[in-house]
CSV table of C-alpha atoms and ligand atoms in Angstrom, one decimal:
chain,number,residue,atom,x,y,z
A,716,UNK,CA,21.0,-7.5,-51.8
A,717,UNK,CA,22.3,-7.8,-55.1
A,718,UNK,CA,23.4,-11.2,-56.3
A,719,UNK,CA,26.7,-11.3,-59.1
A,720,UNK,CA,27.4,-13.5,-61.9
A,721,UNK,CA,30.9,-12.8,-62.9
A,722,UNK,CA,31.3,-12.9,-66.9
A,723,UNK,CA,33.9,-12.1,-69.3
A,724,UNK,CA,34.5,-8.5,-70.5
A,725,UNK,CA,33.1,-9.3,-73.7
A,726,UNK,CA,29.7,-10.3,-72.8
A,727,UNK,CA,26.5,-8.3,-72.5
A,728,UNK,CA,26.1,-7.2,-69.0
A,729,UNK,CA,22.5,-7.8,-67.4
A,730,UNK,CA,20.3,-6.3,-64.4
A,731,UNK,CA,17.7,-8.2,-63.3
A,732,UNK,CA,15.2,-6.5,-61.3
A,733,UNK,CA,11.7,-7.6,-60.0
A,734,UNK,CA,9.6,-5.4,-57.8
A,735,UNK,CA,8.3,-8.5,-55.8
A,736,UNK,CA,11.2,-9.1,-54.2
A,737,UNK,CA,11.0,-7.1,-51.8
A,738,UNK,CA,13.4,-7.7,-49.2
A,739,UNK,CA,13.2,-5.3,-46.5
A,740,UNK,CA,12.1,-1.7,-45.4
A,741,UNK,CA,14.1,0.9,-46.5
A,742,UNK,CA,14.6,3.0,-42.7
A,743,UNK,CA,14.0,7.0,-43.9
A,744,UNK,CA,17.1,7.0,-41.4
A,745,UNK,CA,19.4,6.3,-43.9
A,746,UNK,CA,19.6,9.9,-45.1
A,747,UNK,CA,20.4,11.2,-41.9
A,748,UNK,CA,23.4,13.7,-41.2
A,749,UNK,CA,25.4,15.6,-38.7
A,750,UNK,CA,26.8,18.6,-37.5
A,751,UNK,CA,29.6,19.2,-35.4
A,752,UNK,CA,31.1,21.8,-33.5
A,753,UNK,CA,33.7,21.2,-35.9
A,754,UNK,CA,35.6,24.1,-38.6
A,755,UNK,CA,32.9,26.1,-40.1
A,756,UNK,CA,30.1,23.3,-39.7
A,757,UNK,CA,28.1,25.4,-36.6
A,758,UNK,CA,29.9,28.8,-36.6
A,759,UNK,CA,29.6,30.0,-40.6
A,760,UNK,CA,27.7,27.2,-41.6
A,761,UNK,CA,24.3,26.7,-39.5
A,762,UNK,CA,24.5,29.7,-37.1
A,763,UNK,CA,26.0,32.3,-39.1
A,764,UNK,CA,24.2,35.9,-37.2
A,765,UNK,CA,25.0,39.2,-38.6
A,766,UNK,CA,24.9,37.7,-42.2
A,767,UNK,CA,22.1,39.1,-44.3
A,768,UNK,CA,20.8,35.0,-45.0
A,769,UNK,CA,20.3,34.5,-41.9
A,770,UNK,CA,17.1,34.0,-39.6
A,771,UNK,CA,16.4,36.2,-36.7
A,772,UNK,CA,17.7,33.3,-34.8
A,773,UNK,CA,21.2,33.6,-36.5
A,774,UNK,CA,19.8,30.8,-38.4
A,775,UNK,CA,21.5,30.9,-42.2
A,776,UNK,CA,18.1,30.6,-44.3
A,777,UNK,CA,19.6,28.8,-47.2
A,778,UNK,CA,21.1,26.2,-45.3
A,779,UNK,CA,18.0,25.3,-43.4
A,780,UNK,CA,16.2,25.1,-47.2
A,781,UNK,CA,18.9,22.7,-48.2
A,782,UNK,CA,18.8,20.6,-45.8
A,783,UNK,CA,14.9,20.7,-46.2
A,784,UNK,CA,15.2,19.8,-50.2
A,785,UNK,CA,17.5,16.8,-49.4
A,786,UNK,CA,15.1,16.2,-46.5
A,787,UNK,CA,16.9,14.6,-43.8
A,788,UNK,CA,15.4,13.2,-41.3
A,789,UNK,CA,17.5,13.3,-38.4
A,790,UNK,CA,20.7,15.1,-37.6
A,791,UNK,CA,23.6,14.1,-34.9
A,792,UNK,CA,25.2,16.9,-32.8
A,793,UNK,CA,27.1,17.8,-31.3
A,794,UNK,CA,29.9,15.2,-32.3
A,795,UNK,CA,32.2,13.8,-33.1
A,796,UNK,CA,35.4,14.0,-31.1
A,797,UNK,CA,34.2,17.2,-30.3
A,798,UNK,CA,31.9,16.3,-27.3
A,799,UNK,CA,34.9,14.3,-25.5
A,800,UNK,CA,35.5,17.2,-23.7
A,801,UNK,CA,32.2,18.9,-23.9
A,802,UNK,CA,30.2,20.3,-21.0
A,803,UNK,CA,26.6,20.9,-22.1
A,804,UNK,CA,25.5,23.2,-19.3
A,805,UNK,CA,28.4,25.9,-21.1
A,806,UNK,CA,25.9,26.5,-23.7
A,807,UNK,CA,22.7,26.9,-22.2
A,808,UNK,CA,20.8,29.7,-20.8
A,809,UNK,CA,21.7,33.6,-21.2
A,810,UNK,CA,24.2,33.9,-24.1
A,811,UNK,CA,26.5,36.7,-22.4
A,812,UNK,CA,27.1,34.5,-19.8
A,813,UNK,CA,28.1,31.3,-21.4
A,814,UNK,CA,32.0,30.4,-21.0
A,815,UNK,CA,34.1,30.7,-24.0
A,816,UNK,CA,36.5,27.5,-23.6
A,817,UNK,CA,39.3,26.1,-25.4
A,818,UNK,CA,38.3,23.5,-27.3
A,819,UNK,CA,40.7,20.2,-27.5
A,820,UNK,CA,39.7,18.3,-30.4
A,821,UNK,CA,40.3,20.4,-32.9
A,822,UNK,CA,42.4,23.2,-31.6
A,823,UNK,CA,39.8,26.1,-31.6
A,824,UNK,CA,38.0,28.2,-28.8
A,825,UNK,CA,34.5,26.8,-28.3
A,826,UNK,CA,32.0,30.4,-27.5
A,827,UNK,CA,28.9,28.5,-26.8
A,828,UNK,CA,26.8,30.9,-28.4
A,829,UNK,CA,25.2,27.4,-30.1
A,830,UNK,CA,24.0,24.9,-27.6
A,831,UNK,CA,21.4,22.6,-26.7
A,832,UNK,CA,18.5,24.8,-27.1
A,833,UNK,CA,19.5,26.7,-30.5
A,834,UNK,CA,20.1,23.2,-31.7
A,835,UNK,CA,16.9,21.8,-31.0
A,836,UNK,CA,15.1,25.1,-32.5
A,837,UNK,CA,17.0,24.7,-35.8
A,838,UNK,CA,15.9,21.2,-35.8
A,839,UNK,CA,12.2,22.0,-35.2
A,840,UNK,CA,12.7,24.6,-38.2
A,841,UNK,CA,14.4,22.4,-40.8
A,842,UNK,CA,11.6,19.8,-39.9
A,843,UNK,CA,14.6,16.9,-38.2
A,844,UNK,CA,14.7,15.1,-35.5
A,845,UNK,CA,17.8,15.8,-32.7
A,846,UNK,CA,20.3,12.5,-32.0
A,847,UNK,CA,22.7,13.7,-29.5
A,848,UNK,CA,25.7,12.4,-28.5
A,849,UNK,CA,27.3,11.6,-25.0
A,850,UNK,CA,30.3,13.2,-23.5
A,851,UNK,CA,32.1,9.6,-22.6
A,852,UNK,CA,35.4,11.3,-22.4
A,853,UNK,CA,35.6,14.1,-19.7
A,854,UNK,CA,32.0,13.9,-19.2
A,855,UNK,CA,30.3,12.4,-15.7
A,856,UNK,CA,26.9,9.9,-16.1
A,857,UNK,CA,25.6,12.9,-13.3
A,858,UNK,CA,26.0,15.2,-16.5
A,859,UNK,CA,24.6,12.6,-18.8
A,860,UNK,CA,21.8,12.3,-16.3
A,861,UNK,CA,20.8,16.2,-16.6
A,862,UNK,CA,21.9,16.3,-20.1
A,863,UNK,CA,18.5,14.0,-20.7
A,864,UNK,CA,16.5,15.3,-18.0
A,865,UNK,CA,17.4,18.7,-19.0
A,866,UNK,CA,16.0,17.3,-22.5
A,867,UNK,CA,12.8,15.1,-22.0
A,868,UNK,CA,11.8,15.7,-18.1
A,869,UNK,CA,8.2,16.5,-18.1
A,870,UNK,CA,7.9,16.4,-13.9
A,871,UNK,CA,8.8,19.1,-11.6
A,872,UNK,CA,12.5,19.0,-11.2
A,873,UNK,CA,15.6,21.0,-11.5
A,874,UNK,CA,17.1,20.8,-15.3
A,875,UNK,CA,13.3,20.1,-16.4
A,876,UNK,CA,13.0,23.6,-14.7
A,877,UNK,CA,16.1,24.9,-15.8
A,878,UNK,CA,15.0,24.0,-19.5
A,879,UNK,CA,11.6,25.4,-18.8
A,880,UNK,CA,13.0,28.8,-17.1
A,881,UNK,CA,15.7,29.2,-20.5
A,882,UNK,CA,12.2,29.7,-22.3
A,883,UNK,CA,11.5,26.2,-23.3
A,884,UNK,CA,8.3,25.0,-21.5
A,885,UNK,CA,7.6,21.4,-23.6
A,886,UNK,CA,10.0,18.8,-23.1
A,887,UNK,CA,12.4,18.0,-26.2
A,888,UNK,CA,11.3,14.0,-26.4
A,889,UNK,CA,15.3,13.4,-27.7
A,890,UNK,CA,14.7,9.7,-28.9
A,891,UNK,CA,18.5,9.4,-29.8
A,892,UNK,CA,21.0,8.9,-27.6
A,893,UNK,CA,25.1,7.6,-28.5
A,894,UNK,CA,26.5,6.1,-25.6
A,895,UNK,CA,29.6,8.1,-26.7
A,896,UNK,CA,32.1,9.0,-29.8
A,897,UNK,CA,34.5,6.6,-31.2
A,898,UNK,CA,36.6,6.3,-27.2
A,899,UNK,CA,38.6,3.3,-28.5
A,900,UNK,CA,41.1,5.7,-30.6
A,901,UNK,CA,43.9,7.4,-29.6
A,902,UNK,CA,43.0,10.8,-31.2
A,903,UNK,CA,40.4,10.9,-28.4
A,904,UNK,CA,40.4,12.7,-25.2
A,905,UNK,CA,40.0,9.3,-22.7
A,906,UNK,CA,40.3,7.2,-25.0
A,907,UNK,CA,39.5,3.9,-23.0
A,908,UNK,CA,39.7,-0.1,-23.3
A,909,UNK,CA,37.2,-2.1,-24.4
A,910,UNK,CA,36.4,-3.3,-21.2
A,911,UNK,CA,36.4,-0.4,-19.4
A,912,UNK,CA,33.8,0.8,-22.1
A,913,UNK,CA,32.0,-1.9,-21.8
A,914,UNK,CA,31.3,-1.9,-18.0
A,915,UNK,CA,30.8,1.5,-18.2
A,916,UNK,CA,28.5,1.8,-20.7
A,917,UNK,CA,26.6,-0.7,-19.4
A,918,UNK,CA,26.3,1.5,-16.5
A,919,UNK,CA,25.2,4.6,-18.0
A,920,UNK,CA,23.2,2.7,-20.3
A,921,UNK,CA,21.2,1.6,-17.3
A,922,UNK,CA,21.3,4.2,-15.4
A,923,UNK,CA,19.6,6.5,-18.2
A,924,UNK,CA,16.9,4.4,-19.0
A,925,UNK,CA,15.4,4.7,-15.6
A,926,UNK,CA,15.0,8.1,-16.2
A,927,UNK,CA,13.6,7.9,-19.9
A,928,UNK,CA,13.0,4.0,-21.0
A,929,UNK,CA,11.3,5.5,-24.2
A,930,UNK,CA,15.1,6.8,-25.8
A,931,UNK,CA,16.9,4.8,-28.0
A,932,UNK,CA,20.5,3.9,-27.0
A,933,UNK,CA,23.6,3.3,-29.8
A,934,UNK,CA,26.5,1.9,-28.3
A,935,UNK,CA,30.0,2.7,-29.6
A,936,UNK,CA,31.7,-0.2,-32.1
A,937,UNK,CA,33.8,0.6,-34.2
A,938,UNK,CA,34.5,-0.5,-38.2
A,939,UNK,CA,32.5,-3.9,-37.9
A,940,UNK,CA,35.6,-5.1,-38.6
A,941,UNK,CA,37.7,-4.8,-35.3
A,942,UNK,CA,38.3,-6.7,-32.5
A,943,UNK,CA,37.0,-4.0,-30.6
A,944,UNK,CA,33.5,-4.7,-31.8
A,945,UNK,CA,34.3,-8.5,-30.6
A,946,UNK,CA,34.4,-7.3,-27.6
A,947,UNK,CA,31.9,-4.9,-27.0
A,948,UNK,CA,28.9,-6.4,-28.9
A,949,UNK,CA,29.8,-9.7,-26.9
A,950,UNK,CA,30.0,-7.5,-23.5
A,951,UNK,CA,26.5,-5.3,-23.7
A,952,UNK,CA,24.4,-7.1,-25.9
A,953,UNK,CA,22.7,-8.9,-23.1
A,954,UNK,CA,19.1,-10.0,-22.1
A,955,UNK,CA,19.0,-6.9,-19.8
A,956,UNK,CA,18.3,-5.1,-23.3
A,957,UNK,CA,19.9,-1.9,-23.0
A,958,UNK,CA,20.9,-1.2,-26.1
A,959,UNK,CA,19.1,-0.1,-29.1
A,960,UNK,CA,21.5,0.1,-32.5
A,961,UNK,CA,25.1,-0.3,-32.6
A,962,UNK,CA,27.3,2.3,-34.2
A,963,UNK,CA,30.3,1.8,-37.1
A,964,UNK,CA,32.3,4.5,-38.4
A,965,UNK,CA,34.0,4.8,-41.8
A,966,UNK,CA,35.7,7.3,-44.4
A,967,UNK,CA,37.2,6.0,-47.4
A,968,UNK,CA,39.1,7.7,-50.2
A,969,UNK,CA,42.2,7.5,-52.6
A,970,UNK,CA,43.9,9.5,-55.1
A,971,UNK,CA,43.1,6.8,-57.9
A,972,UNK,CA,39.8,6.3,-59.0
A,973,UNK,CA,39.3,3.1,-59.1
A,974,UNK,CA,40.6,2.7,-55.3
A,975,UNK,CA,38.0,5.4,-54.6
A,976,UNK,CA,34.9,4.0,-55.9
A,977,UNK,CA,35.4,0.5,-54.7
A,978,UNK,CA,36.3,1.6,-50.9
A,979,UNK,CA,33.0,1.9,-49.8
A,980,UNK,CA,32.7,-1.7,-50.1
A,981,UNK,CA,34.7,-2.4,-47.0
A,982,UNK,CA,32.0,-0.8,-45.5
A,983,UNK,CA,29.2,-3.1,-46.8
A,984,UNK,CA,31.2,-6.2,-45.4
A,985,UNK,CA,31.7,-3.8,-41.9
A,986,UNK,CA,28.2,-4.2,-41.8
A,987,UNK,CA,27.9,-7.8,-42.3
A,988,UNK,CA,30.8,-8.7,-39.9
A,989,UNK,CA,29.5,-6.2,-37.1
A,990,UNK,CA,25.7,-8.0,-37.9
A,991,UNK,CA,27.1,-11.1,-37.0
A,992,UNK,CA,28.9,-10.1,-34.2
A,993,UNK,CA,25.8,-9.1,-33.1
A,994,UNK,CA,24.0,-12.6,-33.6
A,995,UNK,CA,27.3,-14.0,-32.1
A,996,UNK,CA,26.2,-11.8,-28.5
A,997,UNK,CA,23.1,-12.8,-28.9
A,998,UNK,CA,23.8,-16.4,-28.6
A,999,UNK,CA,26.1,-16.9,-26.1
A,1000,UNK,CA,24.5,-14.6,-24.1
A,1001,UNK,CA,21.4,-16.7,-24.9
A,1002,UNK,CA,19.4,-13.6,-25.9
A,1003,UNK,CA,15.4,-14.2,-25.9
A,1004,UNK,CA,14.2,-14.1,-30.0
A,1005,UNK,CA,11.3,-11.9,-28.3
A,1006,UNK,CA,14.3,-8.6,-27.9
A,1007,UNK,CA,14.9,-7.5,-31.1
A,1008,UNK,CA,18.1,-7.4,-32.6
A,1009,UNK,CA,20.1,-4.1,-32.6
A,1010,UNK,CA,20.4,-2.7,-35.6
A,1011,UNK,CA,23.6,-0.6,-37.3
A,1012,UNK,CA,23.6,3.3,-36.9
A,1013,UNK,CA,26.3,3.8,-39.3
A,1014,UNK,CA,26.3,7.6,-37.8
A,1015,UNK,CA,29.5,8.9,-39.5
A,1016,UNK,CA,30.3,7.9,-43.3
A,1017,UNK,CA,32.0,10.1,-46.0
A,1018,UNK,CA,34.8,10.1,-48.2
A,1019,UNK,CA,37.6,11.7,-46.0
A,1020,UNK,CA,41.0,12.0,-46.7
A,1021,UNK,CA,42.4,13.5,-43.7
A,1022,UNK,CA,45.5,14.5,-44.4
A,1023,UNK,CA,45.2,16.4,-47.2
A,1024,UNK,CA,42.0,18.2,-45.8
A,1025,UNK,CA,42.8,18.0,-41.8
A,1026,UNK,CA,40.7,18.0,-39.1
A,1027,UNK,CA,42.0,20.5,-37.8
A,1028,UNK,CA,42.5,22.8,-40.8
A,1029,UNK,CA,38.3,22.8,-40.8
A,1030,UNK,CA,38.0,19.7,-42.9
A,1031,UNK,CA,36.8,21.6,-45.9
A,1032,UNK,CA,37.4,18.6,-48.7
A,1033,UNK,CA,36.8,19.9,-52.5
A,1034,UNK,CA,35.2,16.9,-54.0
A,1035,UNK,CA,35.4,15.5,-57.5
A,1036,UNK,CA,33.3,13.5,-59.2
A,1037,UNK,CA,34.9,10.1,-58.4
A,1038,UNK,CA,34.1,11.3,-55.1
A,1039,UNK,CA,30.6,11.7,-56.2
A,1040,UNK,CA,30.3,8.5,-57.8
A,1041,UNK,CA,32.1,6.9,-54.0
A,1042,UNK,CA,29.1,8.5,-52.3
A,1043,UNK,CA,27.2,7.2,-55.3
A,1044,UNK,CA,28.5,3.5,-54.0
A,1045,UNK,CA,28.1,4.3,-50.1
A,1046,UNK,CA,24.4,4.7,-50.9
A,1047,UNK,CA,24.1,1.6,-52.7
A,1048,UNK,CA,25.6,-0.2,-49.9
A,1049,UNK,CA,22.8,1.0,-47.3
A,1050,UNK,CA,20.1,0.4,-49.8
A,1051,UNK,CA,21.9,-3.4,-49.9
A,1052,UNK,CA,22.1,-4.0,-46.5
A,1053,UNK,CA,18.7,-1.6,-45.7
A,1054,UNK,CA,17.2,-5.0,-43.5
A,1055,UNK,CA,20.5,-4.3,-41.1
A,1056,UNK,CA,20.5,-0.5,-41.1
A,1057,UNK,CA,18.5,1.8,-38.6
A,1058,UNK,CA,20.1,5.0,-39.4
A,1059,UNK,CA,23.1,6.5,-41.4
A,1060,UNK,CA,24.3,9.9,-41.0
A,1061,UNK,CA,26.6,11.2,-43.6
A,1062,UNK,CA,29.7,13.2,-41.4
A,1063,UNK,CA,28.9,15.9,-41.9
A,1064,UNK,CA,25.8,18.2,-42.9
A,1065,UNK,CA,27.7,21.6,-43.4
A,1066,UNK,CA,31.3,23.2,-44.8
A,1067,UNK,CA,33.3,19.8,-43.0
A,1068,UNK,CA,33.6,16.8,-45.2
A,1069,UNK,CA,30.2,18.0,-46.4
A,1070,UNK,CA,28.5,18.1,-49.8
A,1071,UNK,CA,27.1,21.7,-48.9
A,1072,UNK,CA,29.6,24.6,-48.9
A,1073,UNK,CA,28.5,28.1,-47.3
A,1074,UNK,CA,30.1,31.2,-48.6
A,1075,UNK,CA,29.1,34.8,-47.1
A,1076,UNK,CA,27.1,35.3,-50.3
A,1077,UNK,CA,25.4,31.9,-50.6
A,1078,UNK,CA,25.8,28.2,-50.8
A,1079,UNK,CA,27.9,25.7,-53.2
A,1080,UNK,CA,26.6,22.1,-53.4
A,1081,UNK,CA,29.5,19.7,-54.0
A,1082,UNK,CA,29.9,17.0,-56.3
A,1083,UNK,CA,28.6,14.5,-53.5
A,1084,UNK,CA,25.4,16.2,-52.9
A,1085,UNK,CA,23.7,15.2,-56.1
A,1086,UNK,CA,24.3,11.4,-55.2
A,1087,UNK,CA,22.7,12.1,-51.6
A,1088,UNK,CA,20.0,14.6,-53.2
A,1089,UNK,CA,18.7,11.2,-55.6
A,1090,UNK,CA,18.7,8.9,-52.8
A,1091,UNK,CA,16.9,10.8,-50.4
A,1092,UNK,CA,14.3,11.7,-52.9
A,1093,UNK,CA,13.9,7.8,-54.4
A,1094,UNK,CA,15.3,5.1,-52.5
A,1095,UNK,CA,13.0,5.2,-49.5
A,1096,UNK,CA,10.3,2.2,-49.2
A,1097,UNK,CA,11.7,-1.4,-50.0
A,1098,UNK,CA,15.2,-2.9,-50.7
A,1099,UNK,CA,14.6,-4.9,-53.7
A,1100,UNK,CA,16.7,-8.1,-55.0
A,1101,UNK,CA,18.9,-7.4,-58.0
A,1102,UNK,CA,20.8,-9.7,-60.1
A,1103,UNK,CA,23.7,-8.4,-62.1
A,1104,UNK,CA,25.4,-10.6,-64.8
A,1105,UNK,CA,28.7,-8.5,-65.4
A,1106,UNK,CA,32.5,-8.1,-65.6
A,1107,UNK,CA,34.9,-6.9,-62.9
A,1108,UNK,CA,37.2,-4.6,-61.8
A,1109,UNK,CA,40.3,-6.7,-61.0
A,1110,UNK,CA,42.9,-4.1,-60.1
A,1111,UNK,CA,44.1,-2.7,-56.6
A,1112,UNK,CA,41.4,-2.2,-53.9
A,1113,UNK,CA,41.8,0.1,-50.3
A,1114,UNK,CA,42.0,-1.3,-47.7
A,1115,UNK,CA,43.9,-3.8,-49.7
A,1116,UNK,CA,42.0,-6.8,-47.9
A,1117,UNK,CA,38.7,-6.1,-50.2
A,1118,UNK,CA,40.1,-7.8,-53.0
A,1119,UNK,CA,39.4,-11.7,-52.0
A,1120,UNK,CA,36.6,-10.6,-49.6
A,1121,UNK,CA,34.1,-8.3,-51.7
A,1122,UNK,CA,33.1,-8.6,-55.8
A,1123,UNK,CA,34.0,-5.6,-57.0
A,1124,UNK,CA,31.6,-5.6,-60.1
A,1125,UNK,CA,32.2,-2.4,-63.1
A,1126,UNK,CA,28.6,-1.8,-62.3
A,1127,UNK,CA,27.2,-1.1,-58.6
A,1128,UNK,CA,23.8,-1.4,-58.1
A,1129,UNK,CA,20.9,-1.1,-55.7
A,1130,UNK,CA,16.9,-1.3,-56.5
A,1131,UNK,CA,14.0,0.0,-54.4
A,1132,UNK,CA,10.4,0.1,-54.8
A,1133,UNK,CA,8.2,3.2,-53.4
A,1134,UNK,CA,5.1,3.3,-51.8
A,1135,UNK,CA,3.4,5.0,-55.2
A,1136,UNK,CA,5.1,1.2,-56.8
A,1137,UNK,CA,7.4,3.2,-58.4
A,1138,UNK,CA,10.7,1.0,-59.1
A,1139,UNK,CA,14.3,3.0,-58.6
A,1140,UNK,CA,17.2,1.3,-60.1
A,1141,UNK,CA,20.5,2.9,-59.2
A,1142,UNK,CA,23.5,1.6,-61.0
A,1143,UNK,CA,27.0,3.3,-61.1
A,1144,UNK,CA,29.3,2.7,-63.9
A,1145,UNK,CA,32.5,2.7,-61.8
A,1146,UNK,CA,34.5,2.7,-65.0
A,1147,UNK,CA,36.4,5.8,-66.1
A,1148,UNK,CA,36.7,4.5,-69.6
A,1149,UNK,CA,34.2,2.6,-71.1
A,1150,UNK,CA,30.6,3.5,-71.3
A,1151,UNK,CA,28.6,0.0,-70.8
A,1152,UNK,CA,25.6,-1.3,-72.8
A,1153,UNK,CA,23.2,-3.2,-70.9
A,1154,UNK,CA,20.0,-5.2,-70.8
A,1155,UNK,CA,17.5,-4.1,-68.1
A,1156,UNK,CA,15.4,-7.4,-67.5
A,1157,UNK,CA,12.2,-6.1,-65.5
A,1158,UNK,CA,11.8,-2.7,-66.7
A,1159,UNK,CA,8.5,-1.9,-68.1
A,1160,UNK,CA,7.3,1.2,-70.6
A,1161,UNK,CA,9.2,4.2,-69.8
A,1162,UNK,CA,11.6,4.9,-67.5
A,1163,UNK,CA,12.4,8.4,-66.0
A,1164,UNK,CA,16.6,9.0,-66.3
A,1165,UNK,CA,18.6,10.9,-63.5
A,1166,UNK,CA,22.1,11.0,-64.2
A,1167,UNK,CA,25.3,12.7,-62.1
A,1168,UNK,CA,28.3,12.8,-64.2
A,1169,UNK,CA,30.5,14.9,-65.4
A,1170,UNK,CA,33.7,15.6,-68.2
A,1171,UNK,CA,35.8,13.3,-66.4
A,1172,UNK,CA,36.3,12.2,-62.6
A,1173,UNK,CA,38.5,15.0,-61.2
A,1174,UNK,CA,35.8,17.7,-62.1
A,1175,UNK,CA,35.1,19.5,-58.7
A,1176,UNK,CA,32.3,22.0,-58.5
A,1177,UNK,CA,33.2,25.4,-57.3
A,1178,UNK,CA,31.5,28.6,-56.5
A,1179,UNK,CA,30.5,30.1,-59.7
A,1180,UNK,CA,30.9,26.9,-61.3
A,1181,UNK,CA,29.2,23.3,-60.5
A,1182,UNK,CA,30.4,20.9,-63.4
A,1183,UNK,CA,28.9,17.9,-61.8
A,1184,UNK,CA,24.7,18.2,-61.9
A,1185,UNK,CA,21.5,16.1,-62.3
A,1186,UNK,CA,20.5,15.9,-65.7
A,1187,UNK,CA,16.8,14.7,-66.7
A,1188,UNK,CA,16.0,12.4,-69.2
A,1189,UNK,CA,13.9,9.9,-70.4
A,1190,UNK,CA,14.3,6.1,-71.9
A,1191,UNK,CA,11.7,4.4,-73.7
A,1192,UNK,CA,13.0,0.9,-72.5
A,1193,UNK,CA,13.8,0.0,-76.0
A,1194,UNK,CA,16.3,-2.5,-76.6
A,1195,UNK,CA,19.6,-2.2,-74.1
A,1196,UNK,CA,20.6,0.8,-71.6
A,1197,UNK,CA,24.3,2.4,-72.4
A,1198,UNK,CA,25.3,3.7,-69.0
A,1199,UNK,CA,27.9,6.2,-69.4
A,1200,UNK,CA,31.2,6.0,-68.0
A,1201,UNK,CA,32.3,7.8,-64.5
A,1202,UNK,CA,28.4,8.3,-63.9
A,1203,UNK,CA,25.2,8.0,-61.3
A,1204,UNK,CA,22.2,6.9,-63.4
A,1205,UNK,CA,19.1,6.0,-61.6
A,1206,UNK,CA,16.4,4.5,-64.1
A,1207,UNK,CA,12.5,4.7,-62.5
A,1208,UNK,CA,9.3,3.2,-63.7
A,1209,UNK,CA,6.0,2.4,-62.7
A,1210,UNK,CA,6.3,-1.9,-61.4
A,1211,UNK,CA,3.0,-3.6,-62.7
A,1212,UNK,CA,2.7,-5.7,-59.5
B,692,LIG,O1,33.8,13.9,-38.4
B,692,LIG,C1,35.1,14.1,-38.5
B,692,LIG,C2,35.6,13.2,-37.4
B,692,LIG,O2,35.6,12.4,-37.4
B,692,LIG,C3,34.4,13.3,-36.0
B,692,LIG,O3,34.2,14.5,-35.0
B,692,LIG,C4,34.9,11.8,-34.9
B,692,LIG,O4,34.1,11.5,-34.7
B,692,LIG,C5,35.7,11.2,-36.8
B,692,LIG,O5,36.7,10.7,-36.0
């Protein structure tokens, strides 16, 4: 959590950090990923048989290494909008017998050469956990139960035996299951109403937990700031205790740099509003305090301009430094709101609106790779309270309601303390023009400095010319620290607590 005190532009800003002001644990799942059958995410991304860079499974080794480097703890699959017509049975068993199907969400052809067993194997090699999303579009409850049985069944039953027959004797023990994806949206096959979804989600949840009580179920919310959220929290968060996490999604973007970097603050308000709606449901439905409050599962988030890079064209965004700073603000949001976050998944992990791009000869790390890499590496452990005194950006925002609802300081800040007692302070100087000299109160000794920046906010990373990188340095802790214009800086020092 960051408290903000607005001061005038000519006063010197101060950031006060005290490692003893621990607020809550940061879930490791905050740094989750997402792979959808969309564009070149699966085919040509993680799965590229015949490419010399792939292993004997057809998995790209450079992508696996990148996922490991990013320390991705959990990966959502197989969609996204794709899941609304996906029948998991098409994607298991002998490859030459798997059907090719028209794919409706992104208007392609699904060959089903990559399916559940391939995804499980890929997760195991990467060292990440699978998170599956159920088809609540054209899919049935029977099909969902069969998929759960196929993945997790340990008894002598039909679908568990089918898994064994396909060469996988041990259950996969998939813990996280989503009750549909964005079923509220007009772009969705079988878009539904909050009433109808709530009824169905409750019935599905009951049955799924009867089959496997060890799973965690994620309810399909919208953004936290919609009436859909008000309805489904009230209807589904009940004393029956079937819902473990509450999903919300948001994509932000603007061609205007300052609108772009302040837009993720809408997500911060969305998290707070979703938590308030969950609390309201718990009060009105008389949920005993012994039942834990569902956490937020922010299972799709990123910068995405859907007109610039449409989904049907593969959504291969070329991210700028401005976008990398927006992603840094996104990540600060999750660290600040860590007490409410059970999981977050950047959408997506490879090629589609992604920090990581593949070519046939290798990978390119986009600008947005670097904030993710730094946060996943260092912003783990516990979130700590920070007080920020600085001036505020007062121009336009996207969405417009951010202005008046949320503060938009020139510095966007969060802090964490790791198990090793090292404090990491992340500071985004969102201003494109002005460096800011800041007093960092509570900093001890010498600090490591990690900085992500570039020539100007419009620069991108393309093959052979990666303009935005991470720069490592040291600060002796004397005087004030100057946070350069349009940069993310992480200062790290050993706390004396
Ligand atoms: O991540 C791209 C798409 O964005 C997903 O398929 C969908 O859930 C969202 O609308």
